[in-house]
PDB file of C-alpha atoms in Angstrom:
ATOM      1  CA  MET E   1      36.268  35.340 -80.497  1.00  0.00           C
ATOM      2  CA  ARG E   2      32.352  36.039 -81.316  1.00  0.00           C
ATOM      3  CA  THR E   3      31.965  37.109 -84.776  1.00  0.00           C
ATOM      4  CA  TYR E   4      29.724  40.271 -84.946  1.00  0.00           C
ATOM      5  CA  LEU E   5      27.439  41.010 -88.033  1.00  0.00           C
ATOM      6  CA  ASP E   6      27.285  44.783 -89.091  1.00  0.00           C
ATOM      7  CA  PHE E   7      24.405  45.467 -87.015  1.00  0.00           C
ATOM      8  CA  GLU E   8      25.469  44.285 -83.685  1.00  0.00           C
ATOM      9  CA  LYS E   9      28.027  46.458 -83.923  1.00  0.00           C
ATOM     10  CA  PRO E  10      26.419  48.415 -80.392  1.00  0.00           C
ATOM     11  CA  VAL E  11      26.477  45.201 -78.856  1.00  0.00           C
ATOM     12  CA  ALA E  12      29.551  44.316 -79.646  1.00  0.00           C
ATOM     13  CA  ASP E  13      30.962  47.656 -78.496  1.00  0.00           C
ATOM     14  CA  LEU E  14      29.556  46.549 -74.755  1.00  0.00           C
ATOM     15  CA  GLN E  15      30.315  43.052 -74.682  1.00  0.00           C
ATOM     16  CA  GLY E  16      33.924  44.621 -75.817  1.00  0.00           C
ATOM     17  CA  LYS E  17      34.170  47.103 -72.935  1.00  0.00           C
ATOM     18  CA  VAL E  18      32.929  43.615 -70.486  1.00  0.00           C
ATOM     19  CA  GLN E  19      35.816  41.718 -71.632  1.00  0.00           C
ATOM     20  CA  GLU E  20      38.072  45.057 -70.612  1.00  0.00           C
ATOM     21  CA  LEU E  21      36.833  45.259 -67.210  1.00  0.00           C
ATOM     22  CA  ARG E  22      37.258  41.635 -67.149  1.00  0.00           C
ATOM     23  CA  SER E  23      40.221  41.628 -68.049  1.00  0.00           C
ATOM     24  CA  LEU E  24      41.472  44.730 -65.618  1.00  0.00           C
ATOM     25  CA  GLY E  25      40.128  42.082 -62.414  1.00  0.00           C
ATOM     26  CA  ASP E  26      42.284  39.608 -64.127  1.00  0.00           C
ATOM     27  CA  ASP E  27      44.923  41.928 -63.521  1.00  0.00           C
ATOM     28  CA  GLY E  28      44.105  42.031 -59.435  1.00  0.00           C
ATOM     29  CA  ASP E  29      42.934  45.752 -60.162  1.00  0.00           C
ATOM     30  CA  ALA E  30      41.514  46.868 -56.628  1.00  0.00           C
ATOM     31  CA  VAL E  31      38.570  48.990 -57.764  1.00  0.00           C
ATOM     32  CA  THR E  32      35.250  46.677 -57.662  1.00  0.00           C
ATOM     33  CA  ILE E  33      34.015  46.049 -61.574  1.00  0.00           C
ATOM     34  CA  ASN E  34      31.419  43.629 -60.816  1.00  0.00           C
ATOM     35  CA  ASP E  35      28.442  45.991 -60.453  1.00  0.00           C
ATOM     36  CA  GLU E  36      30.054  47.520 -63.268  1.00  0.00           C
ATOM     37  CA  ILE E  37      30.052  44.224 -65.734  1.00  0.00           C
ATOM     38  CA  SER E  38      26.696  43.563 -64.361  1.00  0.00           C
ATOM     39  CA  ARG E  39      25.027  46.785 -65.487  1.00  0.00           C
ATOM     40  CA  LEU E  40      26.982  46.263 -68.619  1.00  0.00           C
ATOM     41  CA  GLU E  41      26.315  42.496 -69.733  1.00  0.00           C
ATOM     42  CA  ALA E  42      22.369  43.536 -68.933  1.00  0.00           C
ATOM     43  CA  ARG E  43      22.679  46.865 -71.195  1.00  0.00           C
ATOM     44  CA  ALA E  44      24.192  44.181 -74.224  1.00  0.00           C
ATOM     45  CA  ASN E  45      21.181  41.733 -73.675  1.00  0.00           C
ATOM     46  CA  GLN E  46      18.698  44.314 -73.956  1.00  0.00           C
ATOM     47  CA  ALA E  47      19.929  45.804 -76.855  1.00  0.00           C
ATOM     48  CA  LEU E  48      20.579  42.434 -78.772  1.00  0.00           C
ATOM     49  CA  ALA E  49      16.735  41.692 -77.719  1.00  0.00           C
ATOM     50  CA  GLU E  50      15.807  45.010 -79.527  1.00  0.00           C
ATOM     51  CA  ILE E  51      17.621  44.480 -82.744  1.00  0.00           C
ATOM     52  CA  TYR E  52      16.656  40.569 -82.978  1.00  0.00           C
ATOM     53  CA  THR E  53      12.807  42.049 -82.781  1.00  0.00           C
ATOM     54  CA  LYS E  54      12.934  44.035 -85.475  1.00  0.00           C
ATOM     55  CA  LEU E  55      15.485  42.378 -88.150  1.00  0.00           C
ATOM     56  CA  THR E  56      14.879  43.204 -91.729  1.00  0.00           C
ATOM     57  CA  PRO E  57      15.183  40.605 -94.357  1.00  0.00           C
ATOM     58  CA  TRP E  58      18.738  41.180 -95.397  1.00  0.00           C
ATOM     59  CA  GLN E  59      19.701  41.274 -91.733  1.00  0.00           C
ATOM     60  CA  LYS E  60      17.729  37.717 -91.400  1.00  0.00           C
ATOM     61  CA  THR E  61      20.159  36.670 -94.740  1.00  0.00           C
ATOM     62  CA  GLN E  62      22.977  37.635 -92.814  1.00  0.00           C
ATOM     63  CA  VAL E  63      22.305  35.830 -89.806  1.00  0.00           C
ATOM     64  CA  ALA E  64      21.392  32.626 -91.658  1.00  0.00           C
ATOM     65  CA  ARG E  65      24.955  32.733 -93.016  1.00  0.00           C
ATOM     66  CA  HIS E  66      26.655  33.648 -90.102  1.00  0.00           C
ATOM     67  CA  PRO E  67      30.244  31.468 -90.011  1.00  0.00           C
ATOM     68  CA  ASP E  68      29.165  29.712 -86.214  1.00  0.00           C
ATOM     69  CA  ARG E  69      25.294  28.689 -86.780  1.00  0.00           C
ATOM     70  CA  PRO E  70      25.235  25.044 -86.405  1.00  0.00           C
ATOM     71  CA  HIS E  71      25.803  23.097 -89.405  1.00  0.00           C
ATOM     72  CA  PHE E  72      24.583  19.625 -90.406  1.00  0.00           C
ATOM     73  CA  VAL E  73      27.066  17.799 -88.727  1.00  0.00           C
ATOM     74  CA  ASP E  74      26.301  19.751 -85.232  1.00  0.00           C
ATOM     75  CA  TYR E  75      22.877  18.429 -85.942  1.00  0.00           C
ATOM     76  CA  ALA E  76      23.638  15.225 -86.861  1.00  0.00           C
ATOM     77  CA  LYS E  77      26.269  14.763 -83.918  1.00  0.00           C
ATOM     78  CA  GLN E  78      23.409  15.607 -81.069  1.00  0.00           C
ATOM     79  CA  LEU E  79      19.724  14.345 -82.762  1.00  0.00           C
ATOM     80  CA  ILE E  80      21.161  10.854 -85.030  1.00  0.00           C
ATOM     81  CA  GLU E  81      22.482   8.094 -83.186  1.00  0.00           C
ATOM     82  CA  ASP E  82      24.708   5.402 -84.895  1.00  0.00           C
ATOM     83  CA  PHE E  83      24.796   7.703 -87.791  1.00  0.00           C
ATOM     84  CA  THR E  84      26.262   5.625 -90.423  1.00  0.00           C
ATOM     85  CA  PRO E  85      27.464   7.983 -93.637  1.00  0.00           C
ATOM     86  CA  LEU E  86      26.687   6.558 -96.836  1.00  0.00           C
ATOM     87  CA  ALA E  87      29.430   7.687-100.141  1.00  0.00           C
ATOM     88  CA  GLY E  88      29.417   8.171-103.481  1.00  0.00           C
ATOM     89  CA  ASP E  89      26.684   8.023-106.109  1.00  0.00           C
ATOM     90  CA  ARG E  90      27.659   5.128-107.995  1.00  0.00           C
ATOM     91  CA  GLN E  91      27.880   6.800-111.318  1.00  0.00           C
ATOM     92  CA  PHE E  92      31.137   9.401-111.068  1.00  0.00           C
ATOM     93  CA  ALA E  93      32.081  10.265-107.396  1.00  0.00           C
ATOM     94  CA  GLU E  94      31.398  11.394-103.820  1.00  0.00           C
ATOM     95  CA  ASP E  95      30.070  14.736-103.741  1.00  0.00           C
ATOM     96  CA  ALA E  96      30.871  15.845 -99.812  1.00  0.00           C
ATOM     97  CA  ALA E  97      28.493  18.895-100.102  1.00  0.00           C
ATOM     98  CA  ILE E  98      25.953  16.486 -99.489  1.00  0.00           C
ATOM     99  CA  VAL E  99      26.181  14.101 -96.509  1.00  0.00           C
ATOM    100  CA  ALA E 100      24.048  11.238 -96.387  1.00  0.00           C
ATOM    101  CA  GLY E 101      23.326   7.954 -94.367  1.00  0.00           C
ATOM    102  CA  LEU E 102      21.350   6.275 -92.296  1.00  0.00           C
ATOM    103  CA  GLY E 103      20.941   6.103 -88.066  1.00  0.00           C
ATOM    104  CA  ARG E 104      18.271   6.768 -85.477  1.00  0.00           C
ATOM    105  CA  PHE E 105      16.554   9.535 -84.231  1.00  0.00           C
ATOM    106  CA  ARG E 106      15.030   9.210 -81.070  1.00  0.00           C
ATOM    107  CA  GLY E 107      14.768   5.477 -81.254  1.00  0.00           C
ATOM    108  CA  ARG E 108      13.286   5.504 -84.752  1.00  0.00           C
ATOM    109  CA  GLY E 109      15.440   4.618 -87.895  1.00  0.00           C
ATOM    110  CA  ILE E 110      16.044   7.254 -90.427  1.00  0.00           C
ATOM    111  CA  ALA E 111      17.651   8.395 -93.518  1.00  0.00           C
ATOM    112  CA  VAL E 112      19.107  11.695 -93.402  1.00  0.00           C
ATOM    113  CA  ILE E 113      20.437  13.850 -95.832  1.00  0.00           C
ATOM    114  CA  GLY E 114      21.653  17.211 -95.460  1.00  0.00           C
ATOM    115  CA  HIS E 115      24.101  19.772 -96.927  1.00  0.00           C
ATOM    116  CA  GLU E 116      27.102  20.756 -94.958  1.00  0.00           C
ATOM    117  CA  LYS E 117      28.776  23.540 -95.243  1.00  0.00           C
ATOM    118  CA  GLY E 118      31.823  23.871 -93.275  1.00  0.00           C
ATOM    119  CA  ALA E 119      33.332  25.299 -90.375  1.00  0.00           C
ATOM    120  CA  ASP E 120      36.503  26.302 -91.200  1.00  0.00           C
ATOM    121  CA  THR E 121      38.877  26.838 -94.699  1.00  0.00           C
ATOM    122  CA  GLU E 122      39.915  23.214 -94.860  1.00  0.00           C
ATOM    123  CA  THR E 123      36.392  21.830 -94.319  1.00  0.00           C
ATOM    124  CA  ARG E 124      34.732  24.582 -96.736  1.00  0.00           C
ATOM    125  CA  LEU E 125      36.916  23.579 -99.408  1.00  0.00           C
ATOM    126  CA  LYS E 126      36.050  19.600 -98.566  1.00  0.00           C
ATOM    127  CA  HIS E 127      32.665  20.494 -98.900  1.00  0.00           C
ATOM    128  CA  ASN E 128      32.526  23.319-101.450  1.00  0.00           C
ATOM    129  CA  PHE E 129      31.013  25.531 -98.970  1.00  0.00           C
ATOM    130  CA  GLY E 130      27.559  23.476 -98.939  1.00  0.00           C
ATOM    131  CA  MET E 131      27.374  23.705-103.139  1.00  0.00           C
ATOM    132  CA  ALA E 132      26.575  20.329-104.454  1.00  0.00           C
ATOM    133  CA  ARG E 133      27.204  19.123-107.742  1.00  0.00           C
ATOM    134  CA  PRO E 134      25.189  16.781-109.585  1.00  0.00           C
ATOM    135  CA  GLU E 135      26.764  13.455-107.966  1.00  0.00           C
ATOM    136  CA  GLY E 136      25.708  14.726-104.657  1.00  0.00           C
ATOM    137  CA  TYR E 137      21.791  14.755-105.821  1.00  0.00           C
ATOM    138  CA  ARG E 138      22.509  11.690-107.184  1.00  0.00           C
ATOM    139  CA  LYS E 139      23.716  10.164-104.137  1.00  0.00           C
ATOM    140  CA  ALA E 140      20.539  11.570-102.003  1.00  0.00           C
ATOM    141  CA  VAL E 141      18.636   9.728-104.836  1.00  0.00           C
ATOM    142  CA  ARG E 142      20.073   6.766-103.775  1.00  0.00           C
ATOM    143  CA  ILE E 143      19.579   7.447-100.295  1.00  0.00           C
ATOM    144  CA  MET E 144      15.880   8.095-100.568  1.00  0.00           C
ATOM    145  CA  ASP E 145      15.749   4.880-102.884  1.00  0.00           C
ATOM    146  CA  MET E 146      16.941   2.636-100.091  1.00  0.00           C
ATOM    147  CA  ALA E 147      14.745   4.175 -97.498  1.00  0.00           C
ATOM    148  CA  ASP E 148      11.304   3.625 -99.609  1.00  0.00           C
ATOM    149  CA  ARG E 149      13.006  -0.048-100.159  1.00  0.00           C
ATOM    150  CA  PHE E 150      13.096  -0.171 -96.448  1.00  0.00           C
ATOM    151  CA  SER E 151      10.113   2.095 -95.071  1.00  0.00           C
ATOM    152  CA  ILE E 152      12.776   4.542 -93.424  1.00  0.00           C
ATOM    153  CA  PRO E 153      11.368   7.977 -93.101  1.00  0.00           C
ATOM    154  CA  VAL E 154      13.683  10.513 -94.545  1.00  0.00           C
ATOM    155  CA  LEU E 155      14.672  14.224 -92.893  1.00  0.00           C
ATOM    156  CA  ALA E 156      16.435  16.380 -94.821  1.00  0.00           C
ATOM    157  CA  LEU E 157      18.746  19.248 -93.251  1.00  0.00           C
ATOM    158  CA  VAL E 158      18.935  22.190 -95.664  1.00  0.00           C
ATOM    159  CA  ASP E 159      21.683  24.988 -95.901  1.00  0.00           C
ATOM    160  CA  THR E 160      22.908  25.721 -98.736  1.00  0.00           C
ATOM    161  CA  ALA E 161      23.369  28.816-100.730  1.00  0.00           C
ATOM    162  CA  GLY E 162      22.663  27.082-104.239  1.00  0.00           C
ATOM    163  CA  ALA E 163      23.537  24.142-106.115  1.00  0.00           C
ATOM    164  CA  TYR E 164      26.896  24.168-107.821  1.00  0.00           C
ATOM    165  CA  PRO E 165      27.529  26.419-110.986  1.00  0.00           C
ATOM    166  CA  GLY E 166      30.609  25.089-112.251  1.00  0.00           C
ATOM    167  CA  ILE E 167      31.589  24.184-115.717  1.00  0.00           C
ATOM    168  CA  GLY E 168      31.965  20.497-114.685  1.00  0.00           C
ATOM    169  CA  ALA E 169      29.075  20.230-113.089  1.00  0.00           C
ATOM    170  CA  GLU E 170      26.747  21.773-115.933  1.00  0.00           C
ATOM    171  CA  GLU E 171      28.579  18.886-117.944  1.00  0.00           C
ATOM    172  CA  ARG E 172      27.376  16.008-116.014  1.00  0.00           C
ATOM    173  CA  GLY E 173      23.886  17.126-115.734  1.00  0.00           C
ATOM    174  CA  GLN E 174      23.351  19.248-112.984  1.00  0.00           C
ATOM    175  CA  ALA E 175      19.651  20.602-113.874  1.00  0.00           C
ATOM    176  CA  GLU E 176      18.564  16.777-114.435  1.00  0.00           C
ATOM    177  CA  ALA E 177      20.409  15.627-111.211  1.00  0.00           C
ATOM    178  CA  ILE E 178      18.550  18.428-109.270  1.00  0.00           C
ATOM    179  CA  ALA E 179      14.951  17.471-111.192  1.00  0.00           C
ATOM    180  CA  ARG E 180      14.954  13.876-110.520  1.00  0.00           C
ATOM    181  CA  SER E 181      16.059  14.512-106.911  1.00  0.00           C
ATOM    182  CA  THR E 182      12.951  16.884-106.725  1.00  0.00           C
ATOM    183  CA  ASP E 183      10.875  14.118-107.912  1.00  0.00           C
ATOM    184  CA  ARG E 184      12.027  11.417-106.025  1.00  0.00           C
ATOM    185  CA  CYS E 185      11.240  13.730-102.903  1.00  0.00           C
ATOM    186  CA  LEU E 186       7.807  13.722-104.518  1.00  0.00           C
ATOM    187  CA  THR E 187       7.069  10.081-105.149  1.00  0.00           C
ATOM    188  CA  LEU E 188       8.391   8.598-101.917  1.00  0.00           C
ATOM    189  CA  GLY E 189       6.397   6.311 -99.971  1.00  0.00           C
ATOM    190  CA  VAL E 190       7.296   6.647 -96.925  1.00  0.00           C
ATOM    191  CA  PRO E 191       7.216  10.269 -94.849  1.00  0.00           C
ATOM    192  CA  ASN E 192       9.835  13.014 -94.996  1.00  0.00           C
ATOM    193  CA  VAL E 193      10.609  16.133 -93.564  1.00  0.00           C
ATOM    194  CA  ALA E 194      12.951  18.983 -94.027  1.00  0.00           C
ATOM    195  CA  VAL E 195      14.324  21.593 -92.586  1.00  0.00           C
ATOM    196  CA  ILE E 196      15.699  24.545 -93.513  1.00  0.00           C
ATOM    197  CA  ILE E 197      18.731  25.337 -90.991  1.00  0.00           C
ATOM    198  CA  GLY E 198      20.406  28.331 -92.897  1.00  0.00           C
ATOM    199  CA  GLU E 199      20.349  29.136 -96.130  1.00  0.00           C
ATOM    200  CA  GLY E 200      17.423  27.329 -98.265  1.00  0.00           C
ATOM    201  CA  GLY E 201      18.952  28.577-102.075  1.00  0.00           C
ATOM    202  CA  SER E 202      16.925  28.101-105.161  1.00  0.00           C
ATOM    203  CA  GLY E 203      17.005  24.336-107.044  1.00  0.00           C
ATOM    204  CA  GLY E 204      19.514  23.237-104.792  1.00  0.00           C
ATOM    205  CA  ALA E 205      17.714  23.199-101.598  1.00  0.00           C
ATOM    206  CA  VAL E 206      14.484  22.522-103.360  1.00  0.00           C
ATOM    207  CA  ALA E 207      15.994  18.974-104.673  1.00  0.00           C
ATOM    208  CA  ILE E 208      15.946  17.590-100.846  1.00  0.00           C
ATOM    209  CA  ALA E 209      13.448  20.160 -99.369  1.00  0.00           C
ATOM    210  CA  THR E 210      10.386  18.637-101.423  1.00  0.00           C
ATOM    211  CA  ALA E 211       8.878  17.242 -98.287  1.00  0.00           C
ATOM    212  CA  ASN E 212       5.602  16.083 -96.280  1.00  0.00           C
ATOM    213  CA  LYS E 213       6.378  18.812 -93.554  1.00  0.00           C
ATOM    214  CA  VAL E 214       9.077  21.895 -94.111  1.00  0.00           C
ATOM    215  CA  ILE E 215      10.629  23.345 -91.246  1.00  0.00           C
ATOM    216  CA  MET E 216      12.412  26.404 -90.642  1.00  0.00           C
ATOM    217  CA  LEU E 217      14.168  28.037 -88.127  1.00  0.00           C
ATOM    218  CA  GLU E 218      12.986  31.254 -87.144  1.00  0.00           C
ATOM    219  CA  HIS E 219      15.903  33.295 -88.604  1.00  0.00           C
ATOM    220  CA  ALA E 220      16.810  30.928 -91.717  1.00  0.00           C
ATOM    221  CA  ILE E 221      15.751  32.074 -95.371  1.00  0.00           C
ATOM    222  CA  TYR E 222      14.291  30.041 -98.236  1.00  0.00           C
ATOM    223  CA  THR E 223      14.638  31.911-101.766  1.00  0.00           C
ATOM    224  CA  VAL E 224      14.192  30.942-105.542  1.00  0.00           C
ATOM    225  CA  ALA E 225      17.560  32.905-105.753  1.00  0.00           C
ATOM    226  CA  SER E 226      20.122  34.489-103.396  1.00  0.00           C
ATOM    227  CA  PRO E 227      19.304  38.036-103.075  1.00  0.00           C
ATOM    228  CA  GLU E 228      22.448  38.995-104.784  1.00  0.00           C
ATOM    229  CA  ALA E 229      21.760  36.872-107.805  1.00  0.00           C
ATOM    230  CA  SER E 230      18.184  38.485-107.957  1.00  0.00           C
ATOM    231  CA  ALA E 231      19.301  41.964-107.751  1.00  0.00           C
ATOM    232  CA  SER E 232      21.737  40.844-110.691  1.00  0.00           C
ATOM    233  CA  ILE E 233      19.106  39.783-112.622  1.00  0.00           C
ATOM    234  CA  LEU E 234      16.543  41.977-111.780  1.00  0.00           C
ATOM    235  CA  TRP E 235      18.438  45.160-111.781  1.00  0.00           C
ATOM    236  CA  HIS E 236      21.841  44.781-113.533  1.00  0.00           C
ATOM    237  CA  ASP E 237      22.911  45.501-109.503  1.00  0.00           C
ATOM    238  CA  SER E 238      24.261  43.224-106.934  1.00  0.00           C
ATOM    239  CA  SER E 239      24.557  46.178-104.800  1.00  0.00           C
ATOM    240  CA  ARG E 240      20.839  45.964-104.376  1.00  0.00           C
ATOM    241  CA  ALA E 241      20.575  42.867-102.732  1.00  0.00           C
ATOM    242  CA  GLN E 242      18.609  44.641 -99.670  1.00  0.00           C
ATOM    243  CA  ASP E 243      15.965  45.731-101.533  1.00  0.00           C
ATOM    244  CA  ALA E 244      15.727  41.986-103.198  1.00  0.00           C
ATOM    245  CA  ALA E 245      15.783  40.370-100.055  1.00  0.00           C
ATOM    246  CA  THR E 246      12.631  42.724 -98.712  1.00  0.00           C
ATOM    247  CA  ALA E 247      10.951  41.833-102.452  1.00  0.00           C
ATOM    248  CA  MET E 248      11.278  38.189-102.393  1.00  0.00           C
ATOM    249  CA  ARG E 249       9.192  37.522 -98.928  1.00  0.00           C
ATOM    250  CA  ILE E 250      12.236  35.329 -98.234  1.00  0.00           C
ATOM    251  CA  THR E 251      11.991  34.951 -94.717  1.00  0.00           C
ATOM    252  CA  ALA E 252      10.298  32.203 -92.263  1.00  0.00           C
ATOM    253  CA  GLN E 253       7.605  34.477 -91.439  1.00  0.00           C
ATOM    254  CA  ASP E 254       6.622  35.238 -94.523  1.00  0.00           C
ATOM    255  CA  LEU E 255       6.639  31.879 -95.919  1.00  0.00           C
ATOM    256  CA  SER E 256       4.594  30.474 -92.942  1.00  0.00           C
ATOM    257  CA  ARG E 257       1.919  32.901 -94.050  1.00  0.00           C
ATOM    258  CA  PHE E 258       2.032  31.892 -97.542  1.00  0.00           C
ATOM    259  CA  GLY E 259       1.614  28.299 -96.722  1.00  0.00           C
ATOM    260  CA  ILE E 260       4.760  27.184 -97.970  1.00  0.00           C
ATOM    261  CA  ILE E 261       6.309  26.388 -94.894  1.00  0.00           C
ATOM    262  CA  ASP E 262       4.865  24.226 -92.195  1.00  0.00           C
ATOM    263  CA  ALA E 263       6.506  25.084 -89.034  1.00  0.00           C
ATOM    264  CA  ILE E 264       8.819  27.883 -87.371  1.00  0.00           C
ATOM    265  CA  VAL E 265      11.280  26.701 -84.541  1.00  0.00           C
ATOM    266  CA  GLN E 266      12.333  29.820 -82.692  1.00  0.00           C
ATOM    267  CA  GLU E 267      16.182  30.479 -82.331  1.00  0.00           C
ATOM    268  CA  PRO E 268      17.795  32.028 -79.108  1.00  0.00           C
ATOM    269  CA  VAL E 269      18.237  35.876 -78.710  1.00  0.00           C
ATOM    270  CA  GLY E 270      20.796  36.750 -81.075  1.00  0.00           C
ATOM    271  CA  GLY E 271      20.356  33.684 -83.203  1.00  0.00           C
ATOM    272  CA  ALA E 272      21.052  30.067 -83.572  1.00  0.00           C
ATOM    273  CA  HIS E 273      24.871  30.729 -83.137  1.00  0.00           C
ATOM    274  CA  ARG E 274      24.705  31.876 -79.426  1.00  0.00           C
ATOM    275  CA  LYS E 275      23.313  28.705 -78.003  1.00  0.00           C
ATOM    276  CA  CYS E 276      23.848  26.156 -80.556  1.00  0.00           C
ATOM    277  CA  GLU E 277      22.834  23.161 -78.533  1.00  0.00           C
ATOM    278  CA  ASP E 278      19.520  24.881 -77.828  1.00  0.00           C
ATOM    279  CA  THR E 279      18.693  25.805 -80.950  1.00  0.00           C
ATOM    280  CA  VAL E 280      19.446  22.121 -82.501  1.00  0.00           C
ATOM    281  CA  ALA E 281      17.630  20.412 -79.443  1.00  0.00           C
ATOM    282  CA  ALA E 282      14.348  22.564 -79.864  1.00  0.00           C
ATOM    283  CA  THR E 283      14.968  21.917 -84.021  1.00  0.00           C
ATOM    284  CA  GLY E 284      14.620  17.945 -82.954  1.00  0.00           C
ATOM    285  CA  ASP E 285      11.648  18.397 -80.981  1.00  0.00           C
ATOM    286  CA  ALA E 286       9.957  20.007 -83.972  1.00  0.00           C
ATOM    287  CA  ILE E 287      11.294  17.269 -86.146  1.00  0.00           C
ATOM    288  CA  ALA E 288       9.733  14.789 -84.007  1.00  0.00           C
ATOM    289  CA  GLN E 289       6.460  16.741 -83.845  1.00  0.00           C
ATOM    290  CA  ALA E 290       6.082  16.579 -87.952  1.00  0.00           C
ATOM    291  CA  PHE E 291       7.052  13.260 -88.157  1.00  0.00           C
ATOM    292  CA  ALA E 292       4.031  12.267 -85.190  1.00  0.00           C
ATOM    293  CA  SER E 293       2.048  13.808 -87.503  1.00  0.00           C
ATOM    294  CA  LEU E 294       2.524  11.308 -90.448  1.00  0.00           C
ATOM    295  CA  ASP E 295       2.339   8.430 -88.533  1.00  0.00           C
ATOM    296  CA  ASN E 296      -0.244   5.183 -89.590  1.00  0.00           C
ATOM    297  CA  LEU E 297      -0.306   7.037 -92.773  1.00  0.00           C
ATOM    298  CA  THR E 298      -0.363   4.321 -95.714  1.00  0.00           C
ATOM    299  CA  PRO E 299       2.495   5.156 -98.466  1.00  0.00           C
ATOM    300  CA  GLU E 300      -0.646   6.081-100.868  1.00  0.00           C
ATOM    301  CA  GLU E 301      -1.799   8.480 -97.800  1.00  0.00           C
ATOM    302  CA  VAL E 302       1.928   9.865 -97.401  1.00  0.00           C
ATOM    303  CA  ARG E 303       2.069  10.674-101.088  1.00  0.00           C
ATOM    304  CA  ARG E 304      -1.525  12.094-101.684  1.00  0.00           C
ATOM    305  CA  GLN E 305      -0.376  14.629 -98.515  1.00  0.00           C
ATOM    306  CA  ARG E 306       2.847  15.652-100.249  1.00  0.00           C
ATOM    307  CA  ARG E 307       1.183  16.342-103.706  1.00  0.00           C
ATOM    308  CA  ASP E 308      -1.842  17.766-101.863  1.00  0.00           C
ATOM    309  CA  LYS E 309       0.370  20.422-100.217  1.00  0.00           C
ATOM    310  CA  TYR E 310       2.446  21.271-102.927  1.00  0.00           C
ATOM    311  CA  LEU E 311      -0.691  21.821-105.824  1.00  0.00           C
ATOM    312  CA  ALA E 312      -2.135  24.306-102.780  1.00  0.00           C
ATOM    313  CA  ILE E 313       0.170  26.537-102.836  1.00  0.00           C
ATOM    314  CA  GLY E 314      -0.734  29.911-104.200  1.00  0.00           C
ATOM    315  CA  ARG E 315      -4.164  29.167-104.602  1.00  0.00           C
ATOM    316  CA  SER E 316      -5.392  31.178-101.810  1.00  0.00           C
ATOM    317  CA  LEU E 317      -3.065  34.203-101.889  1.00  0.00           C
TER     318      LEU E 317
END
């Protein structure tokens, strides 16, 4: 069963009628219903296209959080050959919210780091809904150290509501781990590319997304704090999350205009979850273009390009 968002109700109603008519056909009903099915499908597709041409920031937030949206494991499976995950931060434990390892991307050796939210109850609990603890970011630093040592470019796939805020994580130095991971991104002598594939929440995202090139999917979000958290802070009312989402300019379109991201990957009509393989393939093309633009740069030129990119943010607004 497809999961429909609240604002997709007109489409859900039409496609529900289509399913009912198909069931009648399966039962051997003598009435010809193919024409009616085609008419309803056309209306549903048109309604879906109209809805997705004028999504609000809050609606984009809902799309970015859609449970059927492709996750890290889907991108790794389709884009990365011979992916070999590496575990542990060599200090405390393995953190499954961040998956990291080595593989090949279109013939190029690559280090991959990304958040994994999980696709069902069991995997969501295993991966802690993509909210990493300090050991996850220390594992990311370990992978980046290895990539820098062997001149391997780094790809980050970002999809998290934020770093895990639990007591244990704070006791083990969550803020310090995020800061060191962000710093390691900035000091890499190899090109790094980050893709916001769903949610890019707070320091939990920035810790691995501080890259030479930052790409966002069309309906992804990238924000200093979740809309709910921001509403609680600003108005002491989390129910005003919709207002916060609009005020914070969290969409790919806004962030591209501000110069915070470098490219937007168009999603299929109705969001990435409707055609996962097509979305992943288009993202792969954008990643390849981003790395190609950084080829032949020396380590110092890579660092300078990255430094200049972030120093320039906000200066031209």
